[in-house]
Amino acid sequence: MSNAFELDISSINLTDEQFFQICLNNSDLKFERTCSGILIIMPPRDSITGNKNSDLNYQLTAWNKKYKLGKSFDSSTGFKLPNGAERSPDASWVKMERWDA
């Protein structure tokens, strides 16, 4: 993970609520958490990456509006993965059946 700051807080065993509170209390930072409890603080993206991500989100959202098969999300959305990690991908899409579940 390039340019990200990783902090091993696995010995603290943050609850989901505590992790959420850290994110709320530091809304100017972008946090992710690995399945082993390492807290990742993501730096702001440069303008080239931001432009590419913007285009990717536009295309994903336009495709989703056309076919209406699910929901699309930007990089500010965090997802709890099956392995326990909490990540915020640059762009994401969730099938409607899964979203409704």
Tab-separated table of C-alpha atoms in Angstrom:
chain	number	residue	atom	x	y	z
A	1	MET	CA	0.000	0.000	0.000
A	2	SER	CA	1.872	3.072	-1.194
A	3	ASN	CA	2.049	6.239	0.898
A	4	ALA	CA	-0.403	4.933	3.476
A	5	PHE	CA	0.430	5.085	7.153
A	6	GLU	CA	-0.153	1.799	8.969
A	7	LEU	CA	-0.591	1.604	12.710
A	8	ASP	CA	-0.710	-1.818	14.372
A	9	ILE	CA	-3.417	-1.493	16.992
A	10	SER	CA	-4.388	-5.166	16.880
A	11	SER	CA	-3.661	-5.520	20.616
A	12	ILE	CA	-6.397	-2.933	21.359
A	13	ASN	CA	-9.175	-4.970	19.696
A	14	LEU	CA	-11.307	-2.017	18.590
A	15	THR	CA	-14.994	-2.750	18.327
A	16	ASP	CA	-16.823	-1.718	15.162
A	17	GLU	CA	-18.408	1.141	17.129
A	18	GLN	CA	-15.002	2.368	18.371
A	19	PHE	CA	-13.576	2.243	14.833
A	20	PHE	CA	-16.600	4.171	13.566
A	21	GLN	CA	-16.136	6.760	16.319
A	22	ILE	CA	-12.453	7.234	15.361
A	23	CYS	CA	-13.589	7.842	11.774
A	24	LEU	CA	-16.245	10.354	12.902
A	25	ASN	CA	-13.862	12.183	15.234
A	26	ASN	CA	-11.266	12.516	12.460
A	27	SER	CA	-13.464	13.155	9.427
A	28	ASP	CA	-10.640	14.901	7.569
A	29	LEU	CA	-8.760	11.568	7.413
A	30	LYS	CA	-9.627	8.374	5.557
A	31	PHE	CA	-9.273	5.193	7.620
A	32	GLU	CA	-9.306	1.545	6.676
A	33	ARG	CA	-8.748	-1.496	8.887
A	34	THR	CA	-7.218	-4.816	7.911
A	35	CYS	CA	-8.602	-8.151	9.069
A	36	SER	CA	-5.677	-8.416	11.522
A	37	GLY	CA	-6.543	-5.083	13.175
A	38	ILE	CA	-3.988	-2.824	11.525
A	39	LEU	CA	-5.350	0.695	11.142
A	40	ILE	CA	-4.507	2.285	7.788
A	41	ILE	CA	-4.615	6.045	7.324
A	42	MET	CA	-4.897	6.838	3.634
A	43	PRO	CA	-3.336	10.022	2.263
A	44	PRO	CA	-5.263	12.323	-0.084
A	45	ARG	CA	-5.051	11.318	-3.731
A	46	ASP	CA	-3.118	13.375	-6.257
A	47	SER	CA	-5.019	15.197	-9.012
A	48	ILE	CA	-4.251	12.565	-11.681
A	49	THR	CA	-5.585	9.727	-9.530
A	50	GLY	CA	-8.562	11.817	-8.416
A	51	ASN	CA	-9.441	12.542	-12.030
A	52	LYS	CA	-9.209	8.861	-12.991
A	53	ASN	CA	-11.324	7.853	-9.992
A	54	SER	CA	-13.904	10.496	-10.863
A	55	ASP	CA	-14.173	9.146	-14.401
A	56	LEU	CA	-14.420	5.575	-13.130
A	57	ASN	CA	-17.230	6.517	-10.731
A	58	TYR	CA	-19.041	8.410	-13.486
A	59	GLN	CA	-18.897	5.404	-15.818
A	60	LEU	CA	-19.955	2.950	-13.103
A	61	THR	CA	-22.862	5.162	-12.030
A	62	ALA	CA	-23.990	5.766	-15.633
A	63	TRP	CA	-23.901	2.007	-16.315
A	64	ASN	CA	-25.849	1.330	-13.135
A	65	LYS	CA	-28.471	4.005	-13.935
A	66	LYS	CA	-28.966	2.436	-17.355
A	67	TYR	CA	-29.317	-1.183	-16.198
A	68	LYS	CA	-30.585	-0.667	-12.628
A	69	LEU	CA	-28.976	-3.876	-11.364
A	70	GLY	CA	-27.557	-2.599	-8.103
A	71	LYS	CA	-26.009	0.346	-6.308
A	72	SER	CA	-22.727	2.136	-7.002
A	73	PHE	CA	-20.543	3.847	-4.398
A	74	ASP	CA	-17.594	6.234	-4.294
A	75	SER	CA	-14.420	6.083	-2.226
A	76	SER	CA	-16.020	7.616	0.853
A	77	THR	CA	-18.026	4.420	1.415
A	78	GLY	CA	-16.612	1.832	3.785
A	79	PHE	CA	-17.396	-1.859	3.507
A	80	LYS	CA	-17.004	-4.556	6.146
A	81	LEU	CA	-15.591	-7.562	4.306
A	82	PRO	CA	-16.213	-11.215	5.222
A	83	ASN	CA	-12.680	-11.512	6.655
A	84	GLY	CA	-13.366	-8.623	9.064
A	85	ALA	CA	-11.397	-5.959	7.178
A	86	GLU	CA	-13.019	-2.582	6.570
A	87	ARG	CA	-12.072	-1.038	3.236
A	88	SER	CA	-13.055	1.908	1.077
A	89	PRO	CA	-12.413	1.084	-2.584
A	90	ASP	CA	-12.066	3.893	-5.127
A	91	ALA	CA	-15.302	2.723	-6.762
A	92	SER	CA	-17.642	-0.130	-5.949
A	93	TRP	CA	-20.870	-1.726	-7.035
A	94	VAL	CA	-23.227	-4.053	-5.160
A	95	LYS	CA	-25.820	-6.247	-6.840
A	96	MET	CA	-29.372	-5.261	-5.788
A	97	GLU	CA	-30.182	-8.710	-4.355
A	98	ARG	CA	-27.151	-8.502	-2.098
A	99	TRP	CA	-27.914	-4.912	-1.129
A	100	ASP	CA	-31.497	-5.822	-0.211
A	101	ALA	CA	-30.280	-8.767	1.892
